CSV table of N, CA and C in Angstrom, one decimal:
chain,number,residue,atom,x,y,z
A,1,MET,N,6.0,11.1,-11.0
A,1,MET,CA,5.8,9.7,-10.8
A,1,MET,C,7.1,9.0,-11.3
A,2,THR,N,7.5,8.0,-10.6
A,2,THR,CA,8.7,7.3,-10.9
A,2,THR,C,8.4,6.1,-11.9
A,3,ASP,N,9.2,5.9,-12.9
A,3,ASP,CA,9.0,4.7,-13.8
A,3,ASP,C,9.9,3.6,-13.2
A,4,PHE,N,9.3,2.4,-13.2
A,4,PHE,CA,10.0,1.3,-12.6
A,4,PHE,C,10.3,0.3,-13.7
A,5,PRO,N,11.5,-0.3,-13.8
A,5,PRO,CA,11.7,-1.4,-14.8
A,5,PRO,C,11.0,-2.7,-14.3
A,6,ALA,N,10.8,-3.6,-15.2
A,6,ALA,CA,10.2,-4.9,-14.8
A,6,ALA,C,11.1,-5.6,-13.8
A,7,ALA,N,10.5,-6.4,-13.0
A,7,ALA,CA,11.3,-7.2,-12.0
A,7,ALA,C,12.1,-8.2,-12.7
A,8,ASP,N,13.3,-8.5,-12.2
A,8,ASP,CA,14.2,-9.4,-12.8
A,8,ASP,C,13.8,-10.9,-12.6
A,9,GLY,N,13.4,-11.2,-11.3
A,9,GLY,CA,13.2,-12.6,-11.0
A,9,GLY,C,11.7,-13.0,-10.9
A,10,GLU,N,11.5,-14.2,-10.6
A,10,GLU,CA,10.1,-14.7,-10.5
A,10,GLU,C,9.8,-14.9,-9.1
A,11,ASP,N,10.0,-13.9,-8.2
A,11,ASP,CA,9.8,-14.0,-6.8
A,11,ASP,C,8.3,-14.0,-6.6
A,12,ASP,N,7.9,-14.8,-5.5
A,12,ASP,CA,6.5,-14.8,-5.2
A,12,ASP,C,6.3,-13.6,-4.2
A,13,LEU,N,5.0,-13.3,-3.9
A,13,LEU,CA,4.7,-12.1,-3.1
A,13,LEU,C,5.3,-12.1,-1.7
A,14,ALA,N,5.4,-13.3,-1.1
A,14,ALA,CA,6.0,-13.4,0.2
A,14,ALA,C,7.5,-13.1,0.2
A,15,ASP,N,8.2,-13.5,-0.8
A,15,ASP,CA,9.6,-13.2,-1.0
A,15,ASP,C,9.9,-11.8,-1.2
A,16,VAL,N,9.0,-11.2,-2.0
A,16,VAL,CA,9.2,-9.7,-2.3
A,16,VAL,C,8.9,-8.9,-1.1
A,17,GLU,N,7.9,-9.3,-0.3
A,17,GLU,CA,7.5,-8.6,0.9
A,17,GLU,C,8.7,-8.6,1.9
A,18,GLN,N,9.3,-9.8,2.0
A,18,GLN,CA,10.5,-10.0,3.0
A,18,GLN,C,11.6,-9.1,2.5
A,19,GLU,N,11.9,-9.1,1.2
A,19,GLU,CA,13.0,-8.3,0.7
A,19,GLU,C,12.8,-6.8,0.8
A,20,LEU,N,11.5,-6.4,0.8
A,20,LEU,CA,11.1,-5.0,0.8
A,20,LEU,C,11.6,-4.3,2.0
A,21,ARG,N,11.4,-4.8,3.2
A,21,ARG,CA,11.9,-4.2,4.4
A,21,ARG,C,13.4,-4.0,4.4
A,22,ALA,N,14.1,-5.1,4.0
A,22,ALA,CA,15.6,-5.0,4.0
A,22,ALA,C,16.1,-4.0,3.0
A,23,ASP,N,15.4,-3.9,1.8
A,23,ASP,CA,15.8,-3.0,0.8
A,23,ASP,C,15.6,-1.6,1.2
A,24,ILE,N,14.5,-1.3,1.9
A,24,ILE,CA,14.2,0.1,2.3
A,24,ILE,C,15.3,0.5,3.3
A,25,GLU,N,15.6,-0.4,4.3
A,25,GLU,CA,16.6,-0.1,5.3
A,25,GLU,C,18.0,0.2,4.7
A,26,GLU,N,18.3,-0.6,3.7
A,26,GLU,CA,19.6,-0.5,3.0
A,26,GLU,C,19.7,0.8,2.3
A,27,GLU,N,18.7,1.3,1.7
A,27,GLU,CA,18.7,2.5,0.9
A,27,GLU,C,18.3,3.8,1.7
A,28,GLY,N,18.5,3.7,3.0
A,28,GLY,CA,18.2,4.9,3.8
A,28,GLY,C,16.8,5.4,3.8
A,29,GLY,N,15.8,4.4,3.7
A,29,GLY,CA,14.5,4.8,3.8
A,29,GLY,C,13.8,5.2,2.5
A,30,ARG,N,14.5,5.2,1.4
A,30,ARG,CA,13.9,5.5,0.1
A,30,ARG,C,13.5,4.3,-0.7
A,31,PRO,N,12.6,4.4,-1.6
A,31,PRO,CA,12.2,3.2,-2.4
A,31,PRO,C,13.4,2.7,-3.2
A,32,GLY,N,13.5,1.4,-3.3
A,32,GLY,CA,14.6,0.7,-4.0
A,32,GLY,C,14.1,-0.4,-4.9
A,33,LYS,N,15.0,-1.3,-5.2
A,33,LYS,CA,14.7,-2.4,-6.1
A,33,LYS,C,13.6,-3.3,-5.7
A,34,ALA,N,13.6,-3.7,-4.4
A,34,ALA,CA,12.5,-4.6,-3.9
A,34,ALA,C,11.2,-4.0,-4.0
A,35,LEU,N,11.1,-2.6,-3.8
A,35,LEU,CA,9.8,-2.0,-3.9
A,35,LEU,C,9.4,-1.9,-5.3
A,36,GLU,N,10.3,-1.8,-6.2
A,36,GLU,CA,10.0,-1.9,-7.7
A,36,GLU,C,9.4,-3.2,-8.0
A,37,ALA,N,10.0,-4.3,-7.4
A,37,ALA,CA,9.5,-5.6,-7.7
A,37,ALA,C,8.1,-5.8,-7.0
A,38,PHE,N,7.9,-5.2,-5.9
A,38,PHE,CA,6.6,-5.3,-5.2
A,38,PHE,C,5.5,-4.7,-6.1
A,39,VAL,N,5.7,-3.5,-6.6
A,39,VAL,CA,4.8,-2.8,-7.5
A,39,VAL,C,4.5,-3.7,-8.7
A,40,GLU,N,5.5,-4.2,-9.3
A,40,GLU,CA,5.4,-5.0,-10.5
A,40,GLU,C,4.6,-6.3,-10.2
A,41,GLU,N,4.9,-6.9,-9.1
A,41,GLU,CA,4.2,-8.2,-8.7
A,41,GLU,C,2.7,-7.9,-8.4
A,42,LEU,N,2.4,-6.8,-7.8
A,42,LEU,CA,0.9,-6.5,-7.5
A,42,LEU,C,0.2,-6.3,-8.9
A,43,ARG,N,0.9,-5.6,-9.8
A,43,ARG,CA,0.3,-5.3,-11.1
A,43,ARG,C,0.2,-6.6,-11.9
A,44,GLU,N,1.2,-7.5,-11.8
A,44,GLU,CA,1.1,-8.7,-12.6
A,44,GLU,C,0.0,-9.7,-12.0
A,45,GLU,N,-0.2,-9.7,-10.7
A,45,GLU,CA,-1.2,-10.5,-10.1
A,45,GLU,C,-2.6,-10.1,-10.5
A,46,ASN,N,-2.9,-8.9,-10.6
A,46,ASN,CA,-4.3,-8.4,-10.9
A,46,ASN,C,-4.3,-6.9,-11.2
A,47,ASP,N,-3.7,-6.6,-12.3
A,47,ASP,CA,-3.6,-5.2,-12.7
A,47,ASP,C,-4.9,-4.4,-12.7
A,48,GLU,N,-6.0,-5.0,-13.1
A,48,GLU,CA,-7.2,-4.2,-13.2
A,48,GLU,C,-7.8,-3.9,-11.8
A,49,SER,N,-7.3,-4.5,-10.7
A,49,SER,CA,-7.8,-4.2,-9.4
A,49,SER,C,-6.9,-3.2,-8.7
A,50,VAL,N,-5.7,-3.0,-9.1
A,50,VAL,CA,-4.8,-2.1,-8.5
A,50,VAL,C,-5.1,-0.7,-8.9
A,51,ARG,N,-5.4,0.2,-8.0
A,51,ARG,CA,-5.7,1.6,-8.3
A,51,ARG,C,-4.5,2.4,-8.2
A,52,GLY,N,-3.7,2.3,-7.1
A,52,GLY,CA,-2.5,3.1,-7.0
A,52,GLY,C,-1.7,2.6,-5.9
A,53,ILE,N,-0.4,2.9,-5.9
A,53,ILE,CA,0.6,2.5,-4.9
A,53,ILE,C,1.5,3.7,-4.6
A,54,GLY,N,1.7,3.9,-3.3
A,54,GLY,CA,2.6,5.1,-2.9
A,54,GLY,C,3.5,4.7,-1.8
A,55,PHE,N,4.5,5.5,-1.6
A,55,PHE,CA,5.5,5.3,-0.5
A,55,PHE,C,5.4,6.6,0.4
A,56,TYR,N,5.5,6.4,1.7
A,56,TYR,CA,5.6,7.6,2.6
A,56,TYR,C,6.8,7.4,3.5
A,57,ASP,N,7.4,8.5,3.9
A,57,ASP,CA,8.3,8.5,5.0
A,57,ASP,C,8.3,9.9,5.7
A,58,HIS,N,9.3,10.1,6.5
A,58,HIS,CA,9.3,11.4,7.2
A,58,HIS,C,9.5,12.6,6.3
A,59,GLU,N,9.9,12.4,5.1
A,59,GLU,CA,10.1,13.5,4.1
A,59,GLU,C,8.9,13.8,3.3
A,60,GLY,N,7.9,12.9,3.3
A,60,GLY,CA,6.7,13.1,2.5
A,60,GLY,C,6.2,11.9,1.8
A,61,VAL,N,5.4,12.0,0.8
A,61,VAL,CA,4.8,10.9,0.1
A,61,VAL,C,5.2,11.0,-1.4
A,62,GLU,N,5.2,9.8,-2.0
A,62,GLU,CA,5.6,9.7,-3.4
A,62,GLU,C,4.7,8.6,-4.1
A,63,ILE,N,4.1,9.0,-5.3
A,63,ILE,CA,3.3,8.0,-6.1
A,63,ILE,C,4.3,7.1,-6.8
A,64,LEU,N,4.1,5.8,-6.6
A,64,LEU,CA,4.9,4.8,-7.3
A,64,LEU,C,4.1,4.3,-8.6
A,65,TYR,N,2.8,4.3,-8.5
A,65,TYR,CA,2.0,3.8,-9.6
A,65,TYR,C,0.6,4.4,-9.4
A,66,LEU,N,0.0,4.9,-10.4
A,66,LEU,CA,-1.4,5.4,-10.3
A,66,LEU,C,-2.1,5.1,-11.7
A,67,ARG,N,-3.1,4.3,-11.6
A,67,ARG,CA,-3.8,3.9,-12.8
A,67,ARG,C,-4.3,5.2,-13.5
A,68,GLU,N,-4.3,5.2,-14.9
A,68,GLU,CA,-4.6,6.4,-15.7
A,68,GLU,C,-6.0,6.9,-15.4
A,69,GLU,N,-7.0,6.1,-15.4
A,69,GLU,CA,-8.3,6.6,-15.2
A,69,GLU,C,-8.5,7.2,-13.8
A,70,ILE,N,-7.8,6.7,-12.8
A,70,ILE,CA,-7.8,7.3,-11.4
A,70,ILE,C,-7.2,8.7,-11.5
A,71,ARG,N,-6.1,8.8,-12.2
A,71,ARG,CA,-5.4,10.1,-12.3
A,71,ARG,C,-6.3,11.1,-13.1
A,72,ALA,N,-7.1,10.6,-14.0
A,72,ALA,CA,-7.9,11.5,-14.8
A,72,ALA,C,-9.1,12.0,-13.9
A,73,GLU,N,-9.6,11.2,-13.0
A,73,GLU,CA,-10.7,11.5,-12.1
A,73,GLU,C,-10.4,12.6,-11.1
A,74,LEU,N,-9.1,12.6,-10.6
A,74,LEU,CA,-8.7,13.5,-9.5
A,74,LEU,C,-7.7,14.6,-9.9
A,75,THR,N,-7.8,15.7,-9.2
A,75,THR,CA,-6.8,16.7,-9.4
A,75,THR,C,-5.5,16.4,-8.7
A,76,ASP,N,-4.4,17.0,-9.0
A,76,ASP,CA,-3.2,16.8,-8.3
A,76,ASP,C,-3.3,17.1,-6.9
A,77,GLU,N,-4.1,18.1,-6.5
A,77,GLU,CA,-4.3,18.4,-5.1
A,77,GLU,C,-5.1,17.3,-4.4
A,78,GLU,N,-6.1,16.7,-5.0
A,78,GLU,CA,-6.8,15.6,-4.4
A,78,GLU,C,-6.0,14.4,-4.3
A,79,ILE,N,-5.1,14.1,-5.2
A,79,ILE,CA,-4.2,13.0,-5.1
A,79,ILE,C,-3.3,13.2,-3.9
A,80,ASP,N,-2.7,14.4,-3.8
A,80,ASP,CA,-1.8,14.7,-2.7
A,80,ASP,C,-2.5,14.5,-1.4
A,81,GLU,N,-3.7,15.0,-1.3
A,81,GLU,CA,-4.4,15.0,0.0
A,81,GLU,C,-4.7,13.5,0.4
A,82,ARG,N,-5.1,12.7,-0.6
A,82,ARG,CA,-5.3,11.3,-0.3
A,82,ARG,C,-4.1,10.6,0.1
A,83,LEU,N,-3.0,10.9,-0.6
A,83,LEU,CA,-1.7,10.3,-0.1
A,83,LEU,C,-1.3,10.7,1.3
A,84,LYS,N,-1.5,11.9,1.6
A,84,LYS,CA,-1.2,12.4,2.9
A,84,LYS,C,-2.1,11.8,4.0
A,85,THR,N,-3.4,11.6,3.6
A,85,THR,CA,-4.3,11.0,4.6
A,85,THR,C,-3.9,9.5,4.8
A,86,PHE,N,-3.6,8.8,3.7
A,86,PHE,CA,-3.1,7.4,3.9
A,86,PHE,C,-1.8,7.3,4.7
A,87,ALA,N,-0.9,8.2,4.4
A,87,ALA,CA,0.4,8.2,5.2
A,87,ALA,C,0.1,8.5,6.6
A,88,MET,N,-0.8,9.4,7.0
A,88,MET,CA,-1.1,9.6,8.4
A,88,MET,C,-1.7,8.4,9.0
A,89,ILE,N,-2.5,7.6,8.3
A,89,ILE,CA,-3.1,6.3,8.8
A,89,ILE,C,-1.9,5.4,9.1
A,90,GLY,N,-0.9,5.3,8.2
A,90,GLY,CA,0.2,4.5,8.3
A,90,GLY,C,1.1,4.9,9.5
A,91,LEU,N,1.3,6.2,9.7
A,91,LEU,CA,2.1,6.7,10.8
A,91,LEU,C,1.4,6.4,12.1
A,92,ALA,N,0.1,6.4,12.1
A,92,ALA,CA,-0.6,6.1,13.4
A,92,ALA,C,-0.6,4.7,13.8
A,93,GLU,N,-0.3,3.8,12.9
A,93,GLU,CA,-0.2,2.3,13.2
A,93,GLU,C,1.3,1.9,13.3
A,94,SER,N,1.8,1.8,14.5
A,94,SER,CA,3.2,1.4,14.7
A,94,SER,C,3.3,0.0,14.3
A,95,PRO,N,4.4,-0.4,13.6
A,95,PRO,CA,4.7,-1.8,13.3
A,95,PRO,C,4.9,-2.7,14.5
A,96,SER,N,5.3,-2.0,15.6
A,96,SER,CA,5.5,-2.8,16.9
A,96,SER,C,4.8,-2.1,18.0
A,97,ASP,N,3.9,-2.8,18.6
A,97,ASP,CA,3.1,-2.2,19.7
A,97,ASP,C,3.2,-3.1,20.9
A,98,SER,N,3.8,-2.6,22.0
A,98,SER,CA,4.1,-3.4,23.2
A,98,SER,C,2.8,-4.0,23.8
A,99,THR,N,1.6,-3.4,23.6
A,99,THR,CA,0.4,-4.0,24.1
A,99,THR,C,0.0,-5.2,23.3
A,100,LEU,N,0.4,-5.3,22.1
A,100,LEU,CA,0.1,-6.5,21.2
A,100,LEU,C,1.3,-7.3,20.8
A,101,GLU,N,2.4,-7.2,21.5
A,101,GLU,CA,3.6,-7.8,21.1
A,101,GLU,C,3.5,-9.3,20.9
A,102,ASP,N,2.6,-10.0,21.6
A,102,ASP,CA,2.4,-11.4,21.5
A,102,ASP,C,1.8,-11.7,20.1
A,103,TYR,N,1.3,-10.8,19.4
A,103,TYR,CA,0.8,-11.0,18.0
A,103,TYR,C,2.0,-10.9,17.0
A,104,GLY,N,3.1,-10.3,17.4
A,104,GLY,CA,4.2,-10.1,16.5
A,104,GLY,C,4.2,-8.7,15.8
A,105,HIS,N,5.0,-8.6,14.8
A,105,HIS,CA,5.2,-7.4,14.0
A,105,HIS,C,3.9,-7.1,13.1
A,106,LEU,N,3.5,-5.9,13.1
A,106,LEU,CA,2.3,-5.5,12.2
A,106,LEU,C,2.8,-5.5,10.8
A,107,ASP,N,2.2,-6.3,9.9
A,107,ASP,CA,2.6,-6.4,8.5
A,107,ASP,C,1.8,-5.5,7.7
A,108,ALA,N,0.5,-5.3,8.0
A,108,ALA,CA,-0.3,-4.5,7.1
A,108,ALA,C,-1.6,-4.2,7.9
A,109,THR,N,-2.3,-3.1,7.5
A,109,THR,CA,-3.6,-2.8,7.9
A,109,THR,C,-4.5,-2.6,6.6
A,110,LEU,N,-5.7,-3.1,6.7
A,110,LEU,CA,-6.6,-3.0,5.6
A,110,LEU,C,-7.8,-2.3,6.0
A,111,ARG,N,-8.3,-1.4,5.0
A,111,ARG,CA,-9.5,-0.7,5.2
A,111,ARG,C,-10.4,-0.9,4.0
A,112,TRP,N,-11.6,-1.4,4.3
A,112,TRP,CA,-12.6,-1.7,3.2
A,112,TRP,C,-13.6,-0.5,3.2
A,113,TYR,N,-13.6,0.2,2.0
A,113,TYR,CA,-14.6,1.2,1.8
A,113,TYR,C,-15.6,0.7,0.8
A,114,ASP,N,-16.7,1.4,0.5
A,114,ASP,CA,-17.7,0.9,-0.4
A,114,ASP,C,-17.1,0.7,-1.8
A,115,ASN,N,-16.1,1.5,-2.2
A,115,ASN,CA,-15.6,1.4,-3.6
A,115,ASN,C,-14.1,1.1,-3.7
A,116,ALA,N,-13.4,0.9,-2.6
A,116,ALA,CA,-12.0,0.7,-2.6
A,116,ALA,C,-11.5,0.0,-1.3
A,117,ILE,N,-10.4,-0.7,-1.5
A,117,ILE,CA,-9.7,-1.3,-0.3
A,117,ILE,C,-8.3,-0.6,-0.2
A,118,VAL,N,-8.0,-0.1,1.0
A,118,VAL,CA,-6.7,0.5,1.2
A,118,VAL,C,-5.8,-0.4,2.1
A,119,ALA,N,-4.7,-0.7,1.6
A,119,ALA,CA,-3.7,-1.5,2.4
A,119,ALA,C,-2.5,-0.6,2.7
A,120,VAL,N,-2.2,-0.6,4.0
A,120,VAL,CA,-1.0,0.2,4.4
A,120,VAL,C,0.0,-0.8,5.0
A,121,TYR,N,1.2,-0.8,4.5
A,121,TYR,CA,2.3,-1.7,4.9
A,121,TYR,C,3.4,-0.9,5.6
A,122,PRO,N,3.3,-0.8,6.9
A,122,PRO,CA,4.4,0.0,7.6
A,122,PRO,C,5.7,-0.8,7.5
A,123,LEU,N,6.7,-0.1,7.1
A,123,LEU,CA,8.1,-0.7,7.0
A,123,LEU,C,8.9,-0.4,8.2
A,124,THR,N,8.8,0.9,8.7
A,124,THR,CA,9.5,1.3,9.9
A,124,THR,C,8.5,2.2,10.7
A,125,GLU,N,8.9,2.7,11.8
A,125,GLU,CA,8.1,3.7,12.5
A,125,GLU,C,7.6,4.8,11.6
A,126,TRP,N,8.5,5.2,10.7
A,126,TRP,CA,8.2,6.5,9.9
A,126,TRP,C,8.1,6.3,8.4
A,127,SER,N,8.0,5.0,8.0
A,127,SER,CA,7.9,4.8,6.5
A,127,SER,C,7.0,3.6,6.2
A,128,GLY,N,6.5,3.6,5.0
A,128,GLY,CA,5.7,2.5,4.6
A,128,GLY,C,5.2,2.6,3.2
A,129,VAL,N,4.4,1.6,2.8
A,129,VAL,CA,3.8,1.6,1.4
A,129,VAL,C,2.3,1.6,1.5
A,130,ILE,N,1.7,2.3,0.6
A,130,ILE,CA,0.2,2.3,0.6
A,130,ILE,C,-0.2,1.7,-0.8
A,131,ALA,N,-1.2,0.8,-0.8
A,131,ALA,CA,-1.7,0.3,-2.0
A,131,ALA,C,-3.2,0.3,-1.9
A,132,THR,N,-3.8,0.8,-3.0
A,132,THR,CA,-5.3,0.9,-3.1
A,132,THR,C,-5.8,0.0,-4.2
A,133,PHE,N,-6.9,-0.7,-3.9
A,133,PHE,CA,-7.4,-1.7,-4.9
A,133,PHE,C,-8.9,-1.4,-5.1
A,134,GLU,N,-9.5,-1.9,-6.2
A,134,GLU,CA,-10.9,-1.9,-6.4
A,134,GLU,C,-11.6,-2.8,-5.3
A,135,ARG,N,-12.7,-2.4,-4.9
A,135,ARG,CA,-13.5,-3.1,-3.9
A,135,ARG,C,-14.1,-4.3,-4.6
A,136,ARG,N,-13.9,-5.5,-4.1
A,136,ARG,CA,-14.5,-6.7,-4.7
A,136,ARG,C,-15.3,-7.3,-3.5
A,137,ALA,N,-16.1,-8.3,-3.9
A,137,ALA,CA,-16.9,-9.0,-2.8
A,137,ALA,C,-15.9,-9.6,-1.9
A,138,SER,N,-16.1,-9.5,-0.6
A,138,SER,CA,-15.3,-10.0,0.4
A,138,SER,C,-16.2,-10.7,1.5
A,139,PRO,N,-16.1,-12.0,1.5
A,139,PRO,CA,-17.1,-12.7,2.4
A,139,PRO,C,-17.0,-12.3,3.9
A,140,LEU,N,-15.8,-12.0,4.3
A,140,LEU,CA,-15.6,-11.6,5.7
A,140,LEU,C,-16.3,-10.3,6.0
A,141,ILE,N,-16.0,-9.3,5.2
A,141,ILE,CA,-16.5,-8.0,5.4
A,141,ILE,C,-18.0,-7.9,5.0
A,142,ASP,N,-18.4,-8.5,3.9
A,142,ASP,CA,-19.8,-8.4,3.4
A,142,ASP,C,-20.7,-9.2,4.4
A,143,ALA,N,-20.3,-10.3,4.9
A,143,ALA,CA,-21.1,-11.0,5.9
A,143,ALA,C,-21.3,-10.2,7.2
A,144,ALA,N,-20.3,-9.5,7.6
A,144,ALA,CA,-20.4,-8.7,8.8
A,144,ALA,C,-21.3,-7.5,8.6
A,145,MET,N,-21.2,-6.9,7.4
A,145,MET,CA,-22.1,-5.8,7.1
A,145,MET,C,-23.5,-6.2,7.0
A,146,THR,N,-23.8,-7.4,6.5
A,146,THR,CA,-25.1,-7.9,6.4
A,146,THR,C,-25.8,-8.1,7.7
A,147,HIS,N,-25.0,-8.6,8.7
A,147,HIS,CA,-25.5,-9.0,10.0
A,147,HIS,C,-25.4,-7.9,11.0
A,148,LEU,N,-24.4,-7.0,10.9
A,148,LEU,CA,-24.2,-6.1,11.9
A,148,LEU,C,-24.7,-4.7,11.6
A,149,TYR,N,-25.0,-4.4,10.4
A,149,TYR,CA,-25.5,-3.0,10.1
A,149,TYR,C,-26.9,-3.0,9.6
């Protein structure tokens, strides 16, 4: 697991997200300073809801942050398998899809599970960031589940 220093500036999440893509491209596809700032920003916003954050590319997956109690619940093999599964989800979702090009660039996909939310942020065709969060009440999802299931 990589240790990240605290972010230097007081960037808001939108600024950090915009810098993230450029930073990844500048550093040859590996995590860099903007990704460090993104991890710090997520944790500062609501640390108790952030479960884990990872990076994937064509070389593999890397844990950037994993909450201690989550690490204690899972074996290293289980953590690796989850990261690989989330990376495969990210790789399956191209950031640019010609059939949906009028929507623009894909910024993220979200998956709501009973106990967690998984966000995948594709950066390029072959790289991205995975963030998992505690499941909280979500009016959009909960209303659909009440009426549709």
